[in-house]
mmCIF file of C-alpha atoms and ligand atoms in Angstrom:
data_model
loop_
_atom_site.group_PDB
_atom_site.id
_atom_site.type_symbol
_atom_site.label_atom_id
_atom_site.label_comp_id
_atom_site.label_asym_id
_atom_site.label_seq_id
_atom_site.Cartn_x
_atom_site.Cartn_y
_atom_site.Cartn_z
ATOM 1 C CA MET K 1 23.542 -8.677 11.279
ATOM 2 C CA ALA K 2 21.900 -8.017 7.759
ATOM 3 C CA PRO K 3 18.580 -9.811 7.469
ATOM 4 C CA ALA K 4 18.200 -12.862 4.948
ATOM 5 C CA ARG K 5 16.889 -11.621 1.775
ATOM 6 C CA VAL K 6 13.856 -13.620 0.842
ATOM 7 C CA GLU K 7 15.053 -13.692 -2.529
ATOM 8 C CA SER K 8 18.066 -15.536 -1.552
ATOM 9 C CA LEU K 9 15.910 -17.818 0.425
ATOM 10 C CA ALA K 10 13.878 -18.782 -2.073
ATOM 11 C CA MET K 11 16.670 -19.379 -4.663
ATOM 12 C CA SER K 12 18.231 -21.793 -2.385
ATOM 13 C CA GLY K 13 15.737 -24.309 -3.450
ATOM 14 C CA LEU K 14 14.348 -25.153 -0.026
ATOM 15 C CA ALA K 15 11.330 -27.602 0.015
ATOM 16 C CA ALA K 16 9.970 -25.684 3.429
ATOM 17 C CA ILE K 17 9.839 -22.040 4.725
ATOM 18 C CA PRO K 18 11.940 -21.239 7.713
ATOM 19 C CA ALA K 19 9.740 -20.959 11.053
ATOM 20 C CA GLU K 20 9.709 -17.420 11.097
ATOM 21 C CA TYR K 21 7.863 -17.128 7.803
ATOM 22 C CA VAL K 22 4.982 -19.623 8.815
ATOM 23 C CA ARG K 23 1.802 -18.001 10.104
ATOM 24 C CA PRO K 24 -0.510 -18.835 12.818
ATOM 25 C CA LEU K 25 -3.249 -20.832 11.789
ATOM 26 C CA GLU K 26 -5.691 -18.288 11.804
ATOM 27 C CA GLU K 27 -3.619 -15.704 9.377
ATOM 28 C CA ARG K 28 -3.087 -18.448 6.580
ATOM 29 C CA PRO K 29 -4.572 -18.139 3.069
ATOM 30 C CA THR K 30 -7.446 -20.516 2.670
ATOM 31 C CA GLU K 31 -7.061 -20.744 -0.873
ATOM 32 C CA CYS K 32 -4.426 -20.267 -3.732
ATOM 33 C CA VAL K 33 -5.123 -16.887 -5.299
ATOM 34 C CA LEU K 34 -3.930 -18.373 -8.712
ATOM 35 C CA LYS K 35 -6.679 -20.947 -8.985
ATOM 36 C CA VAL K 36 -9.312 -20.038 -11.237
ATOM 37 C CA LYS K 37 -12.811 -19.650 -9.570
ATOM 38 C CA ARG K 38 -16.002 -20.433 -10.911
ATOM 39 C CA VAL K 39 -18.121 -17.075 -11.664
ATOM 40 C CA GLU K 40 -20.923 -18.523 -9.663
ATOM 41 C CA ASP K 41 -18.385 -18.665 -6.692
ATOM 42 C CA GLU K 42 -17.427 -14.905 -6.942
ATOM 43 C CA GLY K 43 -18.863 -12.609 -4.121
ATOM 44 C CA PRO K 44 -18.578 -8.808 -3.987
ATOM 45 C CA GLN K 45 -15.636 -7.581 -6.050
ATOM 46 C CA ILE K 46 -13.621 -4.723 -5.364
ATOM 47 C CA PRO K 47 -15.397 -1.561 -6.619
ATOM 48 C CA VAL K 48 -14.174 -0.515 -10.408
ATOM 49 C CA VAL K 49 -14.482 3.120 -11.161
ATOM 50 C CA ASP K 50 -14.170 4.535 -14.822
ATOM 51 C CA VAL K 51 -12.875 8.267 -14.286
ATOM 52 C CA ALA K 52 -12.570 9.323 -18.006
ATOM 53 C CA GLY K 53 -14.898 12.039 -17.639
ATOM 54 C CA TRP K 54 -13.451 13.335 -14.559
ATOM 55 C CA ASP K 55 -12.471 16.726 -16.233
ATOM 56 C CA SER K 56 -15.795 16.423 -18.641
ATOM 57 C CA ALA K 57 -17.449 19.854 -19.262
ATOM 58 C CA ASP K 58 -21.007 17.906 -18.595
ATOM 59 C CA GLU K 59 -21.589 18.332 -14.765
ATOM 60 C CA GLU K 60 -23.716 15.455 -14.601
ATOM 61 C CA ILE K 61 -20.639 13.097 -15.850
ATOM 62 C CA LYS K 62 -18.672 14.729 -13.292
ATOM 63 C CA LYS K 63 -21.026 14.134 -10.715
ATOM 64 C CA GLU K 64 -21.407 10.649 -11.332
ATOM 65 C CA ILE K 65 -18.064 9.879 -10.959
ATOM 66 C CA ARG K 66 -17.519 11.939 -7.964
ATOM 67 C CA ARG K 67 -20.262 9.956 -6.320
ATOM 68 C CA GLN K 68 -18.641 6.286 -7.453
ATOM 69 C CA VAL K 69 -15.274 7.480 -5.911
ATOM 70 C CA ALA K 70 -16.793 8.689 -2.760
ATOM 71 C CA LYS K 71 -19.349 5.614 -2.365
ATOM 72 C CA ALA K 72 -16.039 3.252 -2.596
ATOM 73 C CA SER K 73 -14.285 5.270 -0.355
ATOM 74 C CA ARG K 74 -17.040 4.954 2.416
ATOM 75 C CA GLU K 75 -17.753 1.343 1.467
ATOM 76 C CA TRP K 76 -14.316 -0.216 0.661
ATOM 77 C CA GLY K 77 -11.795 2.019 1.343
ATOM 78 C CA VAL K 78 -10.256 0.755 -1.822
ATOM 79 C CA MET K 79 -11.230 0.935 -5.600
ATOM 80 C CA GLN K 80 -9.726 0.279 -9.157
ATOM 81 C CA LEU K 81 -9.452 3.498 -11.321
ATOM 82 C CA LEU K 82 -9.618 3.286 -15.064
ATOM 83 C CA ASN K 83 -9.155 5.606 -17.444
ATOM 84 C CA HIS K 84 -6.931 7.778 -14.753
ATOM 85 C CA GLY K 85 -5.134 9.652 -17.151
ATOM 86 C CA ILE K 86 -1.522 7.895 -16.645
ATOM 87 C CA SER K 87 -0.280 6.744 -20.088
ATOM 88 C CA GLU K 88 0.037 3.069 -20.438
ATOM 89 C CA THR K 89 3.631 3.470 -21.793
ATOM 90 C CA LEU K 90 4.556 5.415 -18.536
ATOM 91 C CA ILE K 91 3.161 2.516 -16.347
ATOM 92 C CA GLU K 92 5.121 -0.176 -18.542
ATOM 93 C CA ARG K 93 8.429 1.813 -18.578
ATOM 94 C CA LEU K 94 7.821 2.492 -14.785
ATOM 95 C CA GLN K 95 7.425 -1.418 -14.309
ATOM 96 C CA ALA K 96 10.107 -2.450 -16.541
ATOM 97 C CA ALA K 97 12.471 -0.116 -14.602
ATOM 98 C CA GLY K 98 11.667 -1.241 -11.079
ATOM 99 C CA LYS K 99 11.643 -5.041 -12.479
ATOM 100 C CA ALA K 100 15.376 -4.298 -14.061
ATOM 101 C CA PHE K 101 16.497 -3.119 -10.748
ATOM 102 C CA PHE K 102 15.067 -6.378 -9.008
ATOM 103 C CA ASP K 103 16.732 -8.772 -11.607
ATOM 104 C CA LEU K 104 20.033 -7.636 -10.444
ATOM 105 C CA PRO K 105 22.023 -10.301 -8.421
ATOM 106 C CA VAL K 106 21.064 -9.918 -4.835
ATOM 107 C CA GLU K 107 24.987 -8.792 -4.145
ATOM 108 C CA GLU K 108 24.489 -5.759 -6.491
ATOM 109 C CA LYS K 109 21.099 -4.975 -4.719
ATOM 110 C CA GLU K 110 22.478 -5.024 -1.278
ATOM 111 C CA LYS K 111 24.833 -1.887 -2.179
ATOM 112 C CA TYR K 112 21.471 -0.097 -1.848
ATOM 113 C CA ALA K 113 20.561 -2.060 1.642
ATOM 114 C CA ASN K 114 18.890 0.330 4.030
ATOM 115 C CA ASP K 115 19.903 0.392 7.832
ATOM 116 C CA HIS K 116 17.015 1.221 10.147
ATOM 117 C CA ALA K 117 19.429 0.876 12.955
ATOM 118 C CA ALA K 118 21.452 3.700 11.699
ATOM 119 C CA GLY K 119 18.565 5.450 10.649
ATOM 120 C CA LYS K 120 18.783 5.064 6.709
ATOM 121 C CA ILE K 121 15.192 4.246 6.112
ATOM 122 C CA ALA K 122 15.495 4.406 2.356
ATOM 123 C CA GLY K 123 17.009 1.603 0.217
ATOM 124 C CA TYR K 124 16.576 -1.961 -0.407
ATOM 125 C CA GLY K 125 15.305 -3.994 2.643
ATOM 126 C CA SER K 126 13.402 -6.962 4.043
ATOM 127 C CA LYS K 127 11.280 -6.680 6.942
ATOM 128 C CA LEU K 128 13.074 -6.745 10.333
ATOM 129 C CA ALA K 129 11.639 -9.178 13.265
ATOM 130 C CA ASN K 130 10.467 -6.315 15.571
ATOM 131 C CA ASN K 131 9.526 -8.518 18.464
ATOM 132 C CA ALA K 132 10.407 -11.881 20.100
ATOM 133 C CA SER K 133 8.215 -14.006 17.885
ATOM 134 C CA GLY K 134 10.307 -13.101 15.005
ATOM 135 C CA GLN K 135 7.473 -13.099 12.595
ATOM 136 C CA LEU K 136 8.603 -12.318 9.083
ATOM 137 C CA GLU K 137 6.886 -11.586 5.876
ATOM 138 C CA TRP K 138 7.678 -13.189 2.157
ATOM 139 C CA GLU K 139 8.853 -10.032 0.589
ATOM 140 C CA ASP K 140 12.063 -7.955 -0.061
ATOM 141 C CA TYR K 141 11.257 -3.980 -0.925
ATOM 142 C CA TYR K 142 12.881 -1.037 -2.343
ATOM 143 C CA PHE K 143 11.781 2.066 -0.518
ATOM 144 C CA HIS K 144 12.215 5.515 -0.956
ATOM 145 C CA LEU K 145 10.961 9.358 -0.971
ATOM 146 C CA LEU K 146 9.389 10.366 -4.210
ATOM 147 C CA TRP K 147 7.973 13.619 -3.116
ATOM 148 C CA PRO K 148 8.241 16.786 -2.493
ATOM 149 C CA GLU K 149 10.989 17.177 -4.989
ATOM 150 C CA GLN K 150 13.330 19.539 -2.959
ATOM 151 C CA ARG K 151 13.285 16.851 -0.240
ATOM 152 C CA ARG K 152 14.333 13.905 -2.475
ATOM 153 C CA ASP K 153 17.936 12.667 -1.948
ATOM 154 C CA MET K 154 18.544 10.856 -5.365
ATOM 155 C CA THR K 155 21.796 9.059 -3.762
ATOM 156 C CA THR K 156 18.790 6.612 -2.296
ATOM 157 C CA TRP K 157 17.199 5.974 -5.568
ATOM 158 C CA PRO K 158 18.530 3.355 -7.780
ATOM 159 C CA LYS K 159 21.219 3.857 -10.466
ATOM 160 C CA HIS K 160 20.276 0.902 -12.326
ATOM 161 C CA PRO K 161 18.609 0.891 -14.825
ATOM 162 C CA GLN K 162 19.667 4.021 -16.044
ATOM 163 C CA GLU K 163 16.167 5.422 -16.666
ATOM 164 C CA TYR K 164 14.882 4.392 -13.354
ATOM 165 C CA ILE K 165 14.948 7.911 -11.926
ATOM 166 C CA GLU K 166 13.236 9.745 -15.007
ATOM 167 C CA VAL K 167 10.325 7.270 -15.285
ATOM 168 C CA THR K 168 10.112 7.151 -11.359
ATOM 169 C CA ASP K 169 10.006 11.128 -11.022
ATOM 170 C CA ALA K 170 7.539 11.401 -14.235
ATOM 171 C CA TYR K 171 5.065 8.806 -12.570
ATOM 172 C CA GLY K 172 5.521 10.573 -9.038
ATOM 173 C CA ARG K 173 4.055 13.623 -10.971
ATOM 174 C CA GLU K 174 1.348 12.193 -12.284
ATOM 175 C CA ILE K 175 0.145 10.395 -8.946
ATOM 176 C CA ARG K 176 0.678 14.094 -7.150
ATOM 177 C CA LYS K 177 -2.204 15.532 -9.473
ATOM 178 C CA LEU K 178 -4.183 12.282 -8.812
ATOM 179 C CA VAL K 179 -3.900 13.129 -4.957
ATOM 180 C CA THR K 180 -5.353 16.511 -5.552
ATOM 181 C CA LYS K 181 -8.282 15.055 -7.698
ATOM 182 C CA ILE K 182 -9.225 12.442 -5.016
ATOM 183 C CA LEU K 183 -8.920 14.670 -1.943
ATOM 184 C CA GLY K 184 -11.006 17.334 -3.670
ATOM 185 C CA THR K 185 -13.775 14.738 -4.519
ATOM 186 C CA LEU K 186 -13.349 13.271 -0.901
ATOM 187 C CA SER K 187 -13.808 16.805 0.736
ATOM 188 C CA SER K 188 -16.463 18.064 -1.545
ATOM 189 C CA ASP K 189 -18.408 14.610 -0.671
ATOM 190 C CA LEU K 190 -18.120 15.765 3.059
ATOM 191 C CA GLY K 191 -19.326 19.323 2.356
ATOM 192 C CA VAL K 192 -16.125 20.938 3.103
ATOM 193 C CA GLU K 193 -14.133 23.221 0.527
ATOM 194 C CA GLU K 194 -12.443 21.260 -1.962
ATOM 195 C CA GLU K 195 -9.144 21.939 -0.757
ATOM 196 C CA ARG K 196 -9.690 21.482 2.586
ATOM 197 C CA MET K 197 -8.065 17.927 3.137
ATOM 198 C CA GLU K 198 -5.163 18.315 1.075
ATOM 199 C CA ARG K 199 -4.301 21.805 2.732
ATOM 200 C CA VAL K 200 -4.467 19.815 6.325
ATOM 201 C CA LEU K 201 -2.249 17.144 4.986
ATOM 202 C CA GLY K 202 0.404 19.605 4.474
ATOM 203 C CA GLY K 203 -0.526 20.978 0.590
ATOM 204 C CA GLU K 204 3.030 21.577 -0.877
ATOM 205 C CA ASN K 205 4.743 19.756 2.050
ATOM 206 C CA LEU K 206 2.684 16.571 1.560
ATOM 207 C CA GLU K 207 4.811 13.743 0.851
ATOM 208 C CA MET K 208 4.772 10.807 -1.411
ATOM 209 C CA GLN K 209 6.788 7.491 -0.534
ATOM 210 C CA LEU K 210 7.271 4.796 -3.230
ATOM 211 C CA LYS K 211 7.507 1.148 -1.790
ATOM 212 C CA ILE K 212 8.700 -1.603 -4.515
ATOM 213 C CA ASN K 213 7.378 -4.946 -2.905
ATOM 214 C CA TYR K 214 8.916 -7.854 -4.340
ATOM 215 C CA TYR K 215 7.522 -11.387 -3.479
ATOM 216 C CA PRO K 216 9.809 -14.243 -4.745
ATOM 217 C CA ARG K 217 8.069 -17.702 -5.600
ATOM 218 C CA CYS K 218 7.276 -19.115 -2.309
ATOM 219 C CA PRO K 219 7.416 -23.135 -1.790
ATOM 220 C CA GLN K 220 4.548 -23.156 1.006
ATOM 221 C CA PRO K 221 2.326 -19.988 -0.210
ATOM 222 C CA GLU K 222 -0.660 -21.876 2.175
ATOM 223 C CA LEU K 223 1.823 -20.777 5.309
ATOM 224 C CA ALA K 224 3.003 -17.815 4.505
ATOM 225 C CA LEU K 225 1.835 -14.133 3.649
ATOM 226 C CA GLY K 226 3.745 -11.426 1.477
ATOM 227 C CA VAL K 227 2.335 -8.566 3.508
ATOM 228 C CA GLU K 228 0.577 -9.732 6.721
ATOM 229 C CA ALA K 229 -2.769 -7.689 7.310
ATOM 230 C CA HIS K 230 -2.815 -4.126 8.154
ATOM 231 C CA THR K 231 -4.565 -0.715 7.220
ATOM 232 C CA ASP K 232 -2.220 2.004 5.445
ATOM 233 C CA ILE K 233 -1.317 4.822 7.743
ATOM 234 C CA SER K 234 -0.919 6.998 4.714
ATOM 235 C CA ALA K 235 -3.836 9.106 3.679
ATOM 236 C CA LEU K 236 -3.905 7.742 0.282
ATOM 237 C CA THR K 237 -2.354 4.938 -1.431
ATOM 238 C CA PHE K 238 -1.713 4.300 -5.105
ATOM 239 C CA LEU K 239 -0.912 0.803 -5.906
ATOM 240 C CA LEU K 240 0.199 -0.865 -9.553
ATOM 241 C CA HIS K 241 1.335 -4.610 -9.853
ATOM 242 C CA ASN K 242 2.895 -6.940 -12.483
ATOM 243 C CA MET K 243 -0.638 -8.630 -13.021
ATOM 244 C CA VAL K 244 0.303 -11.439 -10.776
ATOM 245 C CA PRO K 245 -2.825 -11.901 -8.019
ATOM 246 C CA GLY K 246 -2.124 -11.427 -4.261
ATOM 247 C CA LEU K 247 -3.900 -8.506 -3.260
ATOM 248 C CA GLN K 248 -6.979 -9.208 -0.743
ATOM 249 C CA LEU K 249 -9.183 -6.806 0.760
ATOM 250 C CA PHE K 250 -11.448 -7.916 3.941
ATOM 251 C CA TYR K 251 -14.899 -7.073 3.356
ATOM 252 C CA GLU K 252 -18.185 -8.407 5.086
ATOM 253 C CA GLY K 253 -16.049 -10.767 7.071
ATOM 254 C CA LYS K 254 -14.299 -12.354 3.926
ATOM 255 C CA TRP K 255 -10.713 -11.884 2.085
ATOM 256 C CA VAL K 256 -11.602 -10.884 -1.395
ATOM 257 C CA THR K 257 -9.045 -10.998 -4.104
ATOM 258 C CA ALA K 258 -8.435 -7.925 -6.108
ATOM 259 C CA LYS K 259 -8.965 -8.937 -9.780
ATOM 260 C CA CYS K 260 -5.930 -8.154 -12.065
ATOM 261 C CA ILE K 261 -7.271 -5.501 -14.651
ATOM 262 C CA PRO K 262 -4.712 -3.977 -17.103
ATOM 263 C CA SER K 263 -3.881 -0.380 -16.660
ATOM 264 C CA ALA K 264 -6.267 -0.141 -13.654
ATOM 265 C CA LEU K 265 -4.752 1.784 -10.696
ATOM 266 C CA ILE K 266 -5.749 0.806 -7.010
ATOM 267 C CA VAL K 267 -6.273 3.521 -4.684
ATOM 268 C CA HIS K 268 -6.636 2.699 -1.041
ATOM 269 C CA ILE K 269 -8.113 4.991 1.522
ATOM 270 C CA GLY K 270 -5.477 5.253 4.575
ATOM 271 C CA ASP K 271 -5.566 6.070 8.318
ATOM 272 C CA GLN K 272 -5.355 9.609 7.796
ATOM 273 C CA VAL K 273 -8.448 10.016 5.372
ATOM 274 C CA GLU K 274 -10.080 7.659 7.714
ATOM 275 C CA ILE K 275 -9.396 10.333 10.725
ATOM 276 C CA LEU K 276 -9.972 13.663 8.794
ATOM 277 C CA SER K 277 -13.386 11.936 7.892
ATOM 278 C CA ASN K 278 -14.364 10.843 11.454
ATOM 279 C CA GLY K 279 -14.758 7.290 9.961
ATOM 280 C CA LYS K 280 -16.987 8.510 7.036
ATOM 281 C CA PHE K 281 -14.284 6.809 4.672
ATOM 282 C CA THR K 282 -12.827 3.550 5.654
ATOM 283 C CA SER K 283 -9.258 2.453 5.607
ATOM 284 C CA GLY K 284 -9.694 -0.938 4.523
ATOM 285 C CA LEU K 285 -7.890 -3.876 6.135
ATOM 286 C CA HIS K 286 -5.857 -5.658 3.225
ATOM 287 C CA ARG K 287 -2.984 -8.306 2.968
ATOM 288 C CA GLY K 288 -0.960 -9.895 0.195
ATOM 289 C CA LEU K 289 -0.433 -13.730 -0.662
ATOM 290 C CA VAL K 290 2.265 -15.120 -2.382
ATOM 291 C CA ASN K 291 2.467 -18.184 -4.720
ATOM 292 C CA LYS K 292 4.592 -20.792 -6.016
ATOM 293 C CA GLU K 293 4.713 -20.380 -9.687
ATOM 294 C CA LYS K 294 5.055 -16.546 -10.357
ATOM 295 C CA VAL K 295 7.070 -13.766 -8.594
ATOM 296 C CA ARG K 296 4.631 -10.733 -7.860
ATOM 297 C CA ILE K 297 5.759 -7.136 -7.756
ATOM 298 C CA SER K 298 3.689 -4.082 -6.634
ATOM 299 C CA TRP K 299 4.375 -0.415 -6.523
ATOM 300 C CA ALA K 300 2.530 1.534 -3.731
ATOM 301 C CA VAL K 301 2.970 5.222 -3.637
ATOM 302 C CA PHE K 302 2.439 6.360 -0.094
ATOM 303 C CA CYS K 303 0.567 9.782 0.287
ATOM 304 C CA ASP K 304 1.512 11.152 3.669
ATOM 305 C CA PRO K 305 1.238 14.356 5.714
ATOM 306 C CA PRO K 306 4.330 15.783 7.200
ATOM 307 C CA LYS K 307 5.793 14.140 10.389
ATOM 308 C CA ASP K 308 4.523 17.120 12.279
ATOM 309 C CA ALA K 309 1.277 17.616 11.155
ATOM 310 C CA LEU K 310 -1.736 17.395 13.521
ATOM 311 C CA ILE K 311 -4.218 15.280 12.188
ATOM 312 C CA GLY K 312 -7.814 14.722 13.765
ATOM 313 C CA PRO K 313 -11.461 14.702 12.438
ATOM 314 C CA MET K 314 -12.371 17.857 10.689
ATOM 315 C CA LYS K 315 -14.630 20.020 12.777
ATOM 316 C CA GLU K 316 -17.331 20.113 10.177
ATOM 317 C CA VAL K 317 -17.755 16.407 10.257
ATOM 318 C CA VAL K 318 -17.977 16.449 13.970
ATOM 319 C CA ASP K 319 -21.215 17.434 16.109
ATOM 320 C CA GLU K 320 -23.240 16.287 18.781
ATOM 321 C CA LYS K 321 -24.676 13.381 16.862
ATOM 322 C CA ASN K 322 -21.160 12.306 15.358
ATOM 323 C CA PRO K 323 -18.876 12.907 18.211
ATOM 324 C CA PRO K 324 -15.042 12.691 17.316
ATOM 325 C CA LEU K 325 -14.076 8.768 17.056
ATOM 326 C CA PHE K 326 -10.166 9.787 17.097
ATOM 327 C CA PRO K 327 -8.249 11.677 18.916
ATOM 328 C CA ALA K 328 -5.889 14.536 17.345
ATOM 329 C CA LYS K 329 -2.389 13.226 16.765
ATOM 330 C CA THR K 330 0.807 14.418 14.835
ATOM 331 C CA PHE K 331 1.352 11.946 12.185
ATOM 332 C CA LYS K 332 4.414 10.951 13.544
ATOM 333 C CA GLU K 333 2.552 9.819 16.687
ATOM 334 C CA HIS K 334 0.079 7.740 14.853
ATOM 335 C CA THR K 335 3.134 6.208 13.312
ATOM 336 C CA ASP K 336 4.849 5.143 16.599
ATOM 337 C CA HIS K 337 1.677 4.620 18.334
ATOM 338 C CA LYS K 338 0.552 1.904 15.552
ATOM 339 C CA LEU K 339 4.017 0.262 15.478
ATOM 340 C CA PHE K 340 4.091 -0.114 19.395
ATOM 341 C CA LYS K 341 0.515 -1.695 19.241
ATOM 342 C CA LYS K 342 1.265 -4.083 16.772
ATOM 343 C CA ALA K 343 4.787 -5.258 18.363
ATOM 344 C CA GLN K 344 2.688 -5.636 21.758
ATOM 345 C CA ALA K 345 -0.104 -7.819 20.217
ATOM 346 C CA GLN K 346 2.712 -10.069 18.194
ATOM 347 C CA ALA K 347 4.453 -10.226 21.607
ATOM 348 C CA GLU K 348 1.039 -11.303 23.408
ATOM 349 C CA ALA K 349 0.340 -13.803 20.542
ATOM 350 C CA GLN K 350 3.834 -15.160 21.165
ATOM 351 C CA ALA K 351 3.359 -15.136 24.812
ATOM 352 C CA ALA K 352 0.389 -17.222 24.677
ATOM 353 C CA LYS K 353 1.441 -19.635 22.027
ATOM 354 C CA LYS K 354 4.305 -20.475 24.591
ATOM 355 C CA VAL K 355 1.715 -20.980 27.218
ATOM 356 C CA GLU K 356 0.231 -23.296 24.950
ATOM 357 C CA GLU K 357 2.971 -25.306 24.181
ATOM 358 C CA SER K 358 4.224 -25.930 27.686
ATOM 359 C CA THR K 359 0.910 -27.016 28.952
HETATM 360 O O1 LIG O 1 1.345 -5.776 -3.048
HETATM 361 C C1 LIG O 1 0.185 -5.433 -2.308
HETATM 362 O O2 LIG O 1 -0.546 -5.639 -3.355
HETATM 363 C C2 LIG O 1 0.032 -4.770 -1.272
HETATM 364 C C3 LIG O 1 0.833 -4.000 -0.750
HETATM 365 C C4 LIG O 1 0.581 -3.209 0.638
HETATM 366 O O3 LIG O 1 -0.502 -3.342 0.882
HETATM 367 C C5 LIG O 1 1.715 -2.051 0.975
HETATM 368 O O4 LIG O 1 2.694 -2.189 0.629
HETATM 369 O O5 LIG O 1 1.085 -1.589 2.070
HETATM 370 FE FE1 LIG O 2 -1.083 -1.348 2.205
#
């Protein structure tokens, strides 16, 4: 049976969300992200790094930018990049194309529906319950491979609007260049060759997947999550959004809401970079909230090694004082292991809830 689209649920005008979307108490958001907070209430904020001088002829300027990128990657595992080189026009066109697709009626979007059971991962989808608890997220999405070029299947990309393919392809090329820059910066910071991490992550075979997250308005945002707390399994993730707040990072025991900064590109350190660096860089825990008034859309590009790439701590970052914190696994093993662990944790939580209810 096809899963219910969250958009259809939201449009049906229901006042209370179905039980599968209600989060256990400890996961529920404690405040609405759309409410303006007083400045004095603000604690630590996600680092903002202006990388305008990344290619500057001035070595000092370059060094300072690299230092800030590495610091944010160590301490937060996320940063907002300013002046990253991707033009505002391209970002606007990318977002307009994604929005135009989601503006189609649900029946039209269904023509692109994915089908996990049949091995069709790309396309339009909603989260499927992967365990007995049936816990769901308040979002629909569109997912497809963006890179490498020769492995893309263009039949899985939206055909509407017409310019979707052109602008999404152009954006992917820009992101691919940034991947090299960031991995180079992080490699240098660890004292290894600049090309090292990119090479281990597959070099020319490094993959990029695009996921457009579509979070409809939610009648009970205080009970739901758009995306539950997770770290990204990728090496790096690049994120844009439509200026509606919702992304939160877990930092020093608190959820910190990402500020909406026009033209900023959010970069997450994912699990693969954390592992390669033996924990020097952090794969930050994050989640997405929803709200009553506004539809939120985000564009996530996940940069992944090929499935069979073996990823473990690089030998240069491991010694007697720094033993490996992670076993080496292929990317596929990492992915399977993480999904399995998550399903297991949710099943255990569900079993505990049942025991509680029956006593
Ligand atoms: O929508 C967001 O801001 C976050 C999405 C996210 O974390 C993901 O797709 O992995
Ligand atoms: Fe994420």
